[in-house]
Amino acid sequence: MSHSPKFWAVVPAAGVGKRMNADRPKQYLPLAGKTVIEQTLTSLLRAEVFSAISVAISAEDPYWPELAIAKHSQVVTAPGGRERADSVLSGLMVLGGQAEERDWVLVHDAARPCLTSHDIHRLINTLMDDPVGGILALPSHDTLKDVQSQTIFGTLDRSHVWRALTPQMFRYGMLRAALQAAAGNPAVTDEASALELQGWQPKIVEGRPDNIKITRPEDLPLAQFYLQQAQWGEQA
Ligand code: C5P
C-alpha cells in the first residue's frame, strides 16, 4: 500500500567560510543570542514538518559537539565531505535506513539562518505534486553583466535570470542518484544543477529576500536585523 511521502532536511555545514575572516567557521559565529547554525536549525524545527534533520559536519569540527541542538532527538550528524555536494550526499546516506526513494528532501545551507516557516511551507505546498521538485529563488533586480578581466562583454537578459536560494526540494532517490553521478564536478554548486545535468527541469518558487546567506562580515548585523523583525512580527 502506498503512503504519503515524508519530509527530511539535509543541512550541509562542513564549510570553513574563508570570506568571513573569522577565528571559526561562519556557522559558529554569534547571531541574535545563538550561533548561526542554531538559528538555522531552529528555523527548520519550527516548521514541524521534518521526520529528521541530517547535518553534515567536518571531522575536525570541535564546535558542533558542544551545542545542545546536536543532541536534539530530530537531529542526526553525518560526516562532512570535500565539497558542498559531497556533504549533501553524506547527509542523504545517513538517512538511508529510514527515508524512502519517493520521500522529499529539503537541502538547506547552514549559513542561511533567516529562513521562515512561511517559505518552507510555500515551497512544499507548491511542489508536493511535482514529479521533479525545485528550489526557492529570487528574480534579479540589478542589471547583470557578462564580465571577464574587469571588462564587460555583454548584458544578460535579466528576465531569464534568477538567484538560487535554499531550501532545494527533491525526491530522496532522484537527488542521491544525481549527486552520485555529479561527483567531482565543480559546476555542481547546488542540488538543482546536479538534477539539471541528468536532464531534469526543476521548478522555482519565489522566496523571501531576507533568506540571505552569511558570506561576509557585514551579513551578520543584517541577519540579526531580519531575525529581530521576524520575532516582532510573531509577537504582534
Ligand atoms: O561556502 P558556501 O557559503 O557556498 O557554503 C554553503 C554551505 O555548504 C554552507 O552551509 C557550508 O557549511 C556547506 N559546505 C559543506 N561542505 C563543504 C563546503 C561547504 O557542507 N565541503
PDB file of C-alpha atoms and ligand atoms in Angstrom:
ATOM      1  CA  MET A   1       0.000   0.000   0.000  1.00  0.00           C
ATOM      2  CA  SER A   2       1.457   3.403  -0.919  1.00  0.00           C
ATOM      3  CA  HIS A   3       1.521   6.069   1.794  1.00  0.00           C
ATOM      4  CA  SER A   4       2.207   9.798   1.575  1.00  0.00           C
ATOM      5  CA  PRO A   5       5.878  10.704   1.309  1.00  0.00           C
ATOM      6  CA  LYS A   6       7.721  12.023   4.362  1.00  0.00           C
ATOM      7  CA  PHE A   7       9.857  15.160   4.504  1.00  0.00           C
ATOM      8  CA  TRP A   8      13.519  15.159   5.538  1.00  0.00           C
ATOM      9  CA  ALA A   9      16.025  18.023   5.814  1.00  0.00           C
ATOM     10  CA  VAL A  10      19.741  17.901   4.983  1.00  0.00           C
ATOM     11  CA  VAL A  11      21.954  20.758   6.169  1.00  0.00           C
ATOM     12  CA  PRO A  12      25.494  20.949   4.729  1.00  0.00           C
ATOM     13  CA  ALA A  13      27.563  22.588   7.500  1.00  0.00           C
ATOM     14  CA  ALA A  14      31.086  21.380   6.803  1.00  0.00           C
ATOM     15  CA  GLY A  15      32.433  24.516   5.112  1.00  0.00           C
ATOM     16  CA  VAL A  16      35.060  26.817   6.619  1.00  0.00           C
ATOM     17  CA  GLY A  17      33.731  30.155   5.268  1.00  0.00           C
ATOM     18  CA  LYS A  18      37.060  31.827   4.437  1.00  0.00           C
ATOM     19  CA  ARG A  19      35.415  35.064   3.274  1.00  0.00           C
ATOM     20  CA  MET A  20      34.357  35.859   6.866  1.00  0.00           C
ATOM     21  CA  ASN A  21      37.960  36.352   8.108  1.00  0.00           C
ATOM     22  CA  ALA A  22      36.853  34.978  11.490  1.00  0.00           C
ATOM     23  CA  ASP A  23      38.548  32.699  14.053  1.00  0.00           C
ATOM     24  CA  ARG A  24      35.960  29.940  13.477  1.00  0.00           C
ATOM     25  CA  PRO A  25      33.694  28.643  10.649  1.00  0.00           C
ATOM     26  CA  LYS A  26      30.890  31.126   9.963  1.00  0.00           C
ATOM     27  CA  GLN A  27      28.133  28.777  11.171  1.00  0.00           C
ATOM     28  CA  TYR A  28      29.510  29.116  14.727  1.00  0.00           C
ATOM     29  CA  LEU A  29      29.617  32.928  14.858  1.00  0.00           C
ATOM     30  CA  PRO A  30      27.176  34.530  17.332  1.00  0.00           C
ATOM     31  CA  LEU A  31      23.864  35.760  15.937  1.00  0.00           C
ATOM     32  CA  ALA A  32      20.944  37.121  17.999  1.00  0.00           C
ATOM     33  CA  GLY A  33      21.721  35.153  21.170  1.00  0.00           C
ATOM     34  CA  LYS A  34      22.630  31.842  19.470  1.00  0.00           C
ATOM     35  CA  THR A  35      25.142  30.659  16.865  1.00  0.00           C
ATOM     36  CA  VAL A  36      24.297  30.927  13.148  1.00  0.00           C
ATOM     37  CA  ILE A  37      23.745  27.157  12.824  1.00  0.00           C
ATOM     38  CA  GLU A  38      21.452  27.054  15.889  1.00  0.00           C
ATOM     39  CA  GLN A  39      19.316  29.785  14.306  1.00  0.00           C
ATOM     40  CA  THR A  40      19.236  27.807  11.032  1.00  0.00           C
ATOM     41  CA  LEU A  41      18.268  24.504  12.677  1.00  0.00           C
ATOM     42  CA  THR A  42      15.677  26.244  14.869  1.00  0.00           C
ATOM     43  CA  SER A  43      14.085  27.698  11.718  1.00  0.00           C
ATOM     44  CA  LEU A  44      13.759  24.152  10.295  1.00  0.00           C
ATOM     45  CA  LEU A  45      12.468  22.590  13.548  1.00  0.00           C
ATOM     46  CA  ARG A  46       9.896  25.377  13.935  1.00  0.00           C
ATOM     47  CA  ALA A  47       8.196  24.358  10.668  1.00  0.00           C
ATOM     48  CA  GLU A  48       7.231  20.996  12.268  1.00  0.00           C
ATOM     49  CA  VAL A  49       7.345  19.035   9.002  1.00  0.00           C
ATOM     50  CA  PHE A  50      10.615  17.104   9.104  1.00  0.00           C
ATOM     51  CA  SER A  51      10.951  13.485  10.248  1.00  0.00           C
ATOM     52  CA  ALA A  52      14.656  14.226  10.890  1.00  0.00           C
ATOM     53  CA  ILE A  53      17.311  16.808  10.043  1.00  0.00           C
ATOM     54  CA  SER A  54      20.659  15.416   8.873  1.00  0.00           C
ATOM     55  CA  VAL A  55      23.569  17.830   9.476  1.00  0.00           C
ATOM     56  CA  ALA A  56      26.906  17.268   7.672  1.00  0.00           C
ATOM     57  CA  ILE A  57      29.797  18.244   9.939  1.00  0.00           C
ATOM     58  CA  SER A  58      33.566  18.243   9.324  1.00  0.00           C
ATOM     59  CA  ALA A  59      35.566  15.594  11.238  1.00  0.00           C
ATOM     60  CA  GLU A  60      37.825  18.374  12.578  1.00  0.00           C
ATOM     61  CA  ASP A  61      34.938  20.462  13.929  1.00  0.00           C
ATOM     62  CA  PRO A  62      35.272  20.963  17.717  1.00  0.00           C
ATOM     63  CA  TYR A  63      32.263  23.326  17.992  1.00  0.00           C
ATOM     64  CA  TRP A  64      29.344  21.090  16.915  1.00  0.00           C
ATOM     65  CA  PRO A  65      29.510  18.518  19.785  1.00  0.00           C
ATOM     66  CA  GLU A  66      29.356  21.415  22.276  1.00  0.00           C
ATOM     67  CA  LEU A  67      25.925  22.585  21.069  1.00  0.00           C
ATOM     68  CA  ALA A  68      22.795  21.259  22.804  1.00  0.00           C
ATOM     69  CA  ILE A  69      20.972  21.134  19.439  1.00  0.00           C
ATOM     70  CA  ALA A  70      23.449  18.449  18.234  1.00  0.00           C
ATOM     71  CA  LYS A  71      21.700  16.056  20.663  1.00  0.00           C
ATOM     72  CA  HIS A  72      18.139  17.056  19.683  1.00  0.00           C
ATOM     73  CA  SER A  73      16.001  13.949  19.037  1.00  0.00           C
ATOM     74  CA  GLN A  74      15.247  15.050  15.451  1.00  0.00           C
ATOM     75  CA  VAL A  75      18.858  15.950  14.583  1.00  0.00           C
ATOM     76  CA  VAL A  76      21.348  13.399  13.212  1.00  0.00           C
ATOM     77  CA  THR A  77      25.010  14.063  12.365  1.00  0.00           C
ATOM     78  CA  ALA A  78      26.681  12.983   9.110  1.00  0.00           C
ATOM     79  CA  PRO A  79      30.383  13.230   8.158  1.00  0.00           C
ATOM     80  CA  GLY A  80      31.153  16.298   6.001  1.00  0.00           C
ATOM     81  CA  GLY A  81      32.699  15.969   2.536  1.00  0.00           C
ATOM     82  CA  ARG A  82      35.303  17.776   0.425  1.00  0.00           C
ATOM     83  CA  GLU A  83      32.785  19.896  -1.497  1.00  0.00           C
ATOM     84  CA  ARG A  84      29.276  21.016  -0.603  1.00  0.00           C
ATOM     85  CA  ALA A  85      27.780  18.319  -2.889  1.00  0.00           C
ATOM     86  CA  ASP A  86      29.804  15.613  -1.075  1.00  0.00           C
ATOM     87  CA  SER A  87      28.477  16.848   2.276  1.00  0.00           C
ATOM     88  CA  VAL A  88      24.879  16.755   0.992  1.00  0.00           C
ATOM     89  CA  LEU A  89      25.336  13.210  -0.358  1.00  0.00           C
ATOM     90  CA  SER A  90      26.770  12.135   3.005  1.00  0.00           C
ATOM     91  CA  GLY A  91      23.776  13.710   4.761  1.00  0.00           C
ATOM     92  CA  LEU A  92      21.447  11.712   2.494  1.00  0.00           C
ATOM     93  CA  MET A  93      23.296   8.421   3.103  1.00  0.00           C
ATOM     94  CA  VAL A  94      22.854   8.738   6.878  1.00  0.00           C
ATOM     95  CA  LEU A  95      19.065   8.841   6.321  1.00  0.00           C
ATOM     96  CA  GLY A  96      19.322   5.750   4.097  1.00  0.00           C
ATOM     97  CA  GLY A  97      17.787   3.264   6.528  1.00  0.00           C
ATOM     98  CA  GLN A  98      14.696   5.391   7.100  1.00  0.00           C
ATOM     99  CA  ALA A  99      13.978   7.511   4.008  1.00  0.00           C
ATOM    100  CA  GLU A 100      12.048   6.010   1.072  1.00  0.00           C
ATOM    101  CA  GLU A 101      13.027   6.721  -2.534  1.00  0.00           C
ATOM    102  CA  ARG A 102       9.913   8.855  -3.083  1.00  0.00           C
ATOM    103  CA  ASP A 103      10.231  10.893   0.144  1.00  0.00           C
ATOM    104  CA  TRP A 104      11.047  14.578  -0.190  1.00  0.00           C
ATOM    105  CA  VAL A 105      14.366  16.050   0.979  1.00  0.00           C
ATOM    106  CA  LEU A 106      14.821  19.773   1.586  1.00  0.00           C
ATOM    107  CA  VAL A 107      18.515  20.739   1.466  1.00  0.00           C
ATOM    108  CA  HIS A 108      19.231  23.986   3.299  1.00  0.00           C
ATOM    109  CA  ASP A 109      22.557  25.826   3.810  1.00  0.00           C
ATOM    110  CA  ALA A 110      23.726  26.082   7.432  1.00  0.00           C
ATOM    111  CA  ALA A 111      24.677  29.656   6.564  1.00  0.00           C
ATOM    112  CA  ARG A 112      21.054  30.773   5.886  1.00  0.00           C
ATOM    113  CA  PRO A 113      19.650  31.438   9.378  1.00  0.00           C
ATOM    114  CA  CYS A 114      16.713  33.718   8.443  1.00  0.00           C
ATOM    115  CA  LEU A 115      14.535  31.086   6.745  1.00  0.00           C
ATOM    116  CA  THR A 116      10.848  31.465   7.664  1.00  0.00           C
ATOM    117  CA  SER A 117       8.260  28.684   8.137  1.00  0.00           C
ATOM    118  CA  HIS A 118       6.212  30.573   5.561  1.00  0.00           C
ATOM    119  CA  ASP A 119       8.861  29.944   2.857  1.00  0.00           C
ATOM    120  CA  ILE A 120       9.271  26.267   3.859  1.00  0.00           C
ATOM    121  CA  HIS A 121       5.521  25.658   3.617  1.00  0.00           C
ATOM    122  CA  ARG A 122       5.214  27.596   0.353  1.00  0.00           C
ATOM    123  CA  LEU A 123       7.959  25.500  -1.249  1.00  0.00           C
ATOM    124  CA  ILE A 124       6.349  22.263  -0.024  1.00  0.00           C
ATOM    125  CA  ASN A 125       2.781  23.214  -0.946  1.00  0.00           C
ATOM    126  CA  THR A 126       3.796  24.371  -4.432  1.00  0.00           C
ATOM    127  CA  LEU A 127       5.934  21.354  -5.335  1.00  0.00           C
ATOM    128  CA  MET A 128       4.397  18.435  -3.427  1.00  0.00           C
ATOM    129  CA  ASP A 129       2.734  17.018  -6.566  1.00  0.00           C
ATOM    130  CA  ASP A 130       5.609  17.865  -8.935  1.00  0.00           C
ATOM    131  CA  PRO A 131       7.473  14.913 -10.470  1.00  0.00           C
ATOM    132  CA  VAL A 132      10.911  16.544 -10.039  1.00  0.00           C
ATOM    133  CA  GLY A 133      10.837  19.272  -7.345  1.00  0.00           C
ATOM    134  CA  GLY A 134      12.566  22.635  -7.257  1.00  0.00           C
ATOM    135  CA  ILE A 135      14.099  25.454  -5.293  1.00  0.00           C
ATOM    136  CA  LEU A 136      13.436  28.806  -3.646  1.00  0.00           C
ATOM    137  CA  ALA A 137      14.808  31.563  -5.862  1.00  0.00           C
ATOM    138  CA  LEU A 138      14.727  35.328  -6.341  1.00  0.00           C
ATOM    139  CA  PRO A 139      14.456  37.367  -9.536  1.00  0.00           C
ATOM    140  CA  SER A 140      17.406  39.643 -10.206  1.00  0.00           C
ATOM    141  CA  HIS A 141      16.605  43.346  -9.823  1.00  0.00           C
ATOM    142  CA  ASP A 142      20.055  44.551 -10.858  1.00  0.00           C
ATOM    143  CA  THR A 143      21.234  44.695 -14.473  1.00  0.00           C
ATOM    144  CA  LEU A 144      23.615  41.770 -14.975  1.00  0.00           C
ATOM    145  CA  LYS A 145      26.892  41.983 -16.896  1.00  0.00           C
ATOM    146  CA  ASP A 146      28.989  39.280 -18.525  1.00  0.00           C
ATOM    147  CA  VAL A 147      32.499  40.221 -17.307  1.00  0.00           C
ATOM    148  CA  GLN A 148      35.998  38.899 -17.914  1.00  0.00           C
ATOM    149  CA  SER A 149      39.196  40.634 -16.694  1.00  0.00           C
ATOM    150  CA  GLN A 150      37.092  43.527 -15.354  1.00  0.00           C
ATOM    151  CA  THR A 151      35.774  44.235 -18.841  1.00  0.00           C
ATOM    152  CA  ILE A 152      32.108  43.995 -19.892  1.00  0.00           C
ATOM    153  CA  PHE A 153      31.447  41.631 -22.786  1.00  0.00           C
ATOM    154  CA  GLY A 154      27.684  41.943 -22.759  1.00  0.00           C
ATOM    155  CA  THR A 155      24.479  42.399 -20.767  1.00  0.00           C
ATOM    156  CA  LEU A 156      22.416  39.368 -19.762  1.00  0.00           C
ATOM    157  CA  ASP A 157      18.648  39.313 -20.201  1.00  0.00           C
ATOM    158  CA  ARG A 158      17.722  39.563 -16.532  1.00  0.00           C
ATOM    159  CA  SER A 159      14.120  38.463 -17.122  1.00  0.00           C
ATOM    160  CA  HIS A 160      15.597  34.943 -17.530  1.00  0.00           C
ATOM    161  CA  VAL A 161      17.984  35.103 -14.564  1.00  0.00           C
ATOM    162  CA  TRP A 162      17.073  34.062 -11.012  1.00  0.00           C
ATOM    163  CA  ARG A 163      19.266  33.736  -7.925  1.00  0.00           C
ATOM    164  CA  ALA A 164      19.162  30.221  -6.441  1.00  0.00           C
ATOM    165  CA  LEU A 165      18.451  30.093  -2.692  1.00  0.00           C
ATOM    166  CA  THR A 166      17.817  27.165  -0.362  1.00  0.00           C
ATOM    167  CA  PRO A 167      15.912  25.064   0.643  1.00  0.00           C
ATOM    168  CA  GLN A 168      16.066  22.987  -2.528  1.00  0.00           C
ATOM    169  CA  MET A 169      13.465  20.204  -2.536  1.00  0.00           C
ATOM    170  CA  PHE A 170      13.867  16.917  -4.414  1.00  0.00           C
ATOM    171  CA  ARG A 171      12.897  13.242  -4.121  1.00  0.00           C
ATOM    172  CA  TYR A 172      15.349  11.261  -1.986  1.00  0.00           C
ATOM    173  CA  GLY A 173      16.217   8.651  -4.641  1.00  0.00           C
ATOM    174  CA  MET A 174      16.445  11.077  -7.553  1.00  0.00           C
ATOM    175  CA  LEU A 175      18.664  13.513  -5.614  1.00  0.00           C
ATOM    176  CA  ARG A 176      21.021  10.763  -4.404  1.00  0.00           C
ATOM    177  CA  ALA A 177      21.416   9.402  -7.949  1.00  0.00           C
ATOM    178  CA  ALA A 178      22.043  12.888  -9.398  1.00  0.00           C
ATOM    179  CA  LEU A 179      24.667  13.755  -6.758  1.00  0.00           C
ATOM    180  CA  GLN A 180      26.400  10.391  -7.213  1.00  0.00           C
ATOM    181  CA  ALA A 181      26.543  10.965 -10.980  1.00  0.00           C
ATOM    182  CA  ALA A 182      27.885  14.510 -10.466  1.00  0.00           C
ATOM    183  CA  ALA A 183      30.687  13.518  -8.038  1.00  0.00           C
ATOM    184  CA  GLY A 184      33.768  15.715  -8.503  1.00  0.00           C
ATOM    185  CA  ASN A 185      32.087  18.090 -10.977  1.00  0.00           C
ATOM    186  CA  PRO A 186      32.978  21.649  -9.843  1.00  0.00           C
ATOM    187  CA  ALA A 187      29.983  23.085 -11.769  1.00  0.00           C
ATOM    188  CA  VAL A 188      27.601  21.446  -9.273  1.00  0.00           C
ATOM    189  CA  THR A 189      27.256  24.206  -6.669  1.00  0.00           C
ATOM    190  CA  ASP A 190      23.669  23.392  -5.705  1.00  0.00           C
ATOM    191  CA  GLU A 191      21.312  20.391  -5.855  1.00  0.00           C
ATOM    192  CA  ALA A 192      19.318  21.734  -8.818  1.00  0.00           C
ATOM    193  CA  SER A 193      22.446  21.802 -11.009  1.00  0.00           C
ATOM    194  CA  ALA A 194      23.042  18.086 -10.301  1.00  0.00           C
ATOM    195  CA  LEU A 195      19.433  17.322 -11.392  1.00  0.00           C
ATOM    196  CA  GLU A 196      19.795  19.574 -14.462  1.00  0.00           C
ATOM    197  CA  LEU A 197      22.854  17.557 -15.580  1.00  0.00           C
ATOM    198  CA  GLN A 198      20.596  14.477 -15.559  1.00  0.00           C
ATOM    199  CA  GLY A 199      18.206  16.238 -17.950  1.00  0.00           C
ATOM    200  CA  TRP A 200      15.557  17.191 -15.347  1.00  0.00           C
ATOM    201  CA  GLN A 201      13.995  20.640 -15.228  1.00  0.00           C
ATOM    202  CA  PRO A 202      13.457  21.722 -11.606  1.00  0.00           C
ATOM    203  CA  LYS A 203      10.898  24.434 -10.792  1.00  0.00           C
ATOM    204  CA  ILE A 204      11.477  27.710  -9.000  1.00  0.00           C
ATOM    205  CA  VAL A 205       9.309  29.113  -6.226  1.00  0.00           C
ATOM    206  CA  GLU A 206       9.850  32.773  -5.386  1.00  0.00           C
ATOM    207  CA  GLY A 207      11.392  33.086  -1.912  1.00  0.00           C
ATOM    208  CA  ARG A 208      11.728  35.950   0.552  1.00  0.00           C
ATOM    209  CA  PRO A 209      14.681  38.328   0.072  1.00  0.00           C
ATOM    210  CA  ASP A 210      15.570  38.140   3.796  1.00  0.00           C
ATOM    211  CA  ASN A 211      16.688  34.489   3.340  1.00  0.00           C
ATOM    212  CA  ILE A 212      20.290  35.677   2.963  1.00  0.00           C
ATOM    213  CA  LYS A 213      23.440  33.541   3.042  1.00  0.00           C
ATOM    214  CA  ILE A 214      26.016  34.660   5.596  1.00  0.00           C
ATOM    215  CA  THR A 215      29.099  35.153   3.437  1.00  0.00           C
ATOM    216  CA  ARG A 216      30.847  38.353   4.564  1.00  0.00           C
ATOM    217  CA  PRO A 217      31.192  40.043   7.978  1.00  0.00           C
ATOM    218  CA  GLU A 218      28.592  42.714   7.113  1.00  0.00           C
ATOM    219  CA  ASP A 219      25.933  39.995   6.583  1.00  0.00           C
ATOM    220  CA  LEU A 220      25.759  39.249  10.341  1.00  0.00           C
ATOM    221  CA  PRO A 221      24.211  42.560  11.504  1.00  0.00           C
ATOM    222  CA  LEU A 222      21.801  42.360   8.569  1.00  0.00           C
ATOM    223  CA  ALA A 223      20.748  38.816   9.567  1.00  0.00           C
ATOM    224  CA  GLN A 224      20.320  39.976  13.186  1.00  0.00           C
ATOM    225  CA  PHE A 225      18.025  42.751  11.974  1.00  0.00           C
ATOM    226  CA  TYR A 226      15.910  40.306   9.919  1.00  0.00           C
ATOM    227  CA  LEU A 227      15.626  37.835  12.827  1.00  0.00           C
ATOM    228  CA  GLN A 228      14.504  40.604  15.191  1.00  0.00           C
ATOM    229  CA  GLN A 229      11.947  41.838  12.651  1.00  0.00           C
ATOM    230  CA  ALA A 230      10.556  38.290  12.340  1.00  0.00           C
ATOM    231  CA  GLN A 231      10.298  37.972  16.129  1.00  0.00           C
ATOM    232  CA  TRP A 232       8.375  41.234  16.383  1.00  0.00           C
ATOM    233  CA  GLY A 233       6.102  40.016  13.599  1.00  0.00           C
ATOM    234  CA  GLU A 234       5.325  36.839  15.595  1.00  0.00           C
ATOM    235  CA  GLN A 235       4.600  38.798  18.781  1.00  0.00           C
ATOM    236  CA  ALA A 236       2.401  41.405  17.069  1.00  0.00           C
TER     237      ALA A 236
HETATM  238  O1  C5P B   1      30.738  28.334   1.101  1.00  0.00           O
HETATM  239  P1  C5P B   1      29.246  28.400   0.872  1.00  0.00           P
HETATM  240  O2  C5P B   1      28.608  29.526   1.626  1.00  0.00           O
HETATM  241  O3  C5P B   1      28.821  28.359  -0.551  1.00  0.00           O
HETATM  242  O4  C5P B   1      28.677  27.046   1.533  1.00  0.00           O
HETATM  243  C1  C5P B   1      27.301  26.739   1.509  1.00  0.00           C
HETATM  244  C2  C5P B   1      27.005  25.686   2.557  1.00  0.00           C
HETATM  245  O5  C5P B   1      27.668  24.462   2.242  1.00  0.00           O
HETATM  246  C3  C5P B   1      27.492  26.096   3.959  1.00  0.00           C
HETATM  247  O6  C5P B   1      26.457  25.808   4.877  1.00  0.00           O
HETATM  248  C4  C5P B   1      28.738  25.245   4.165  1.00  0.00           C
HETATM  249  O7  C5P B   1      28.979  24.917   5.520  1.00  0.00           O
HETATM  250  C5  C5P B   1      28.392  23.991   3.363  1.00  0.00           C
HETATM  251  N1  C5P B   1      29.579  23.213   2.911  1.00  0.00           N
HETATM  252  C6  C5P B   1      29.707  21.870   3.302  1.00  0.00           C
HETATM  253  N2  C5P B   1      30.795  21.117   2.902  1.00  0.00           N
HETATM  254  C7  C5P B   1      31.781  21.674   2.165  1.00  0.00           C
HETATM  255  C8  C5P B   1      31.666  23.038   1.754  1.00  0.00           C
HETATM  256  C9  C5P B   1      30.547  23.786   2.133  1.00  0.00           C
HETATM  257  O8  C5P B   1      28.821  21.334   3.997  1.00  0.00           O
HETATM  258  N3  C5P B   1      32.835  20.923   1.833  1.00  0.00           N
END
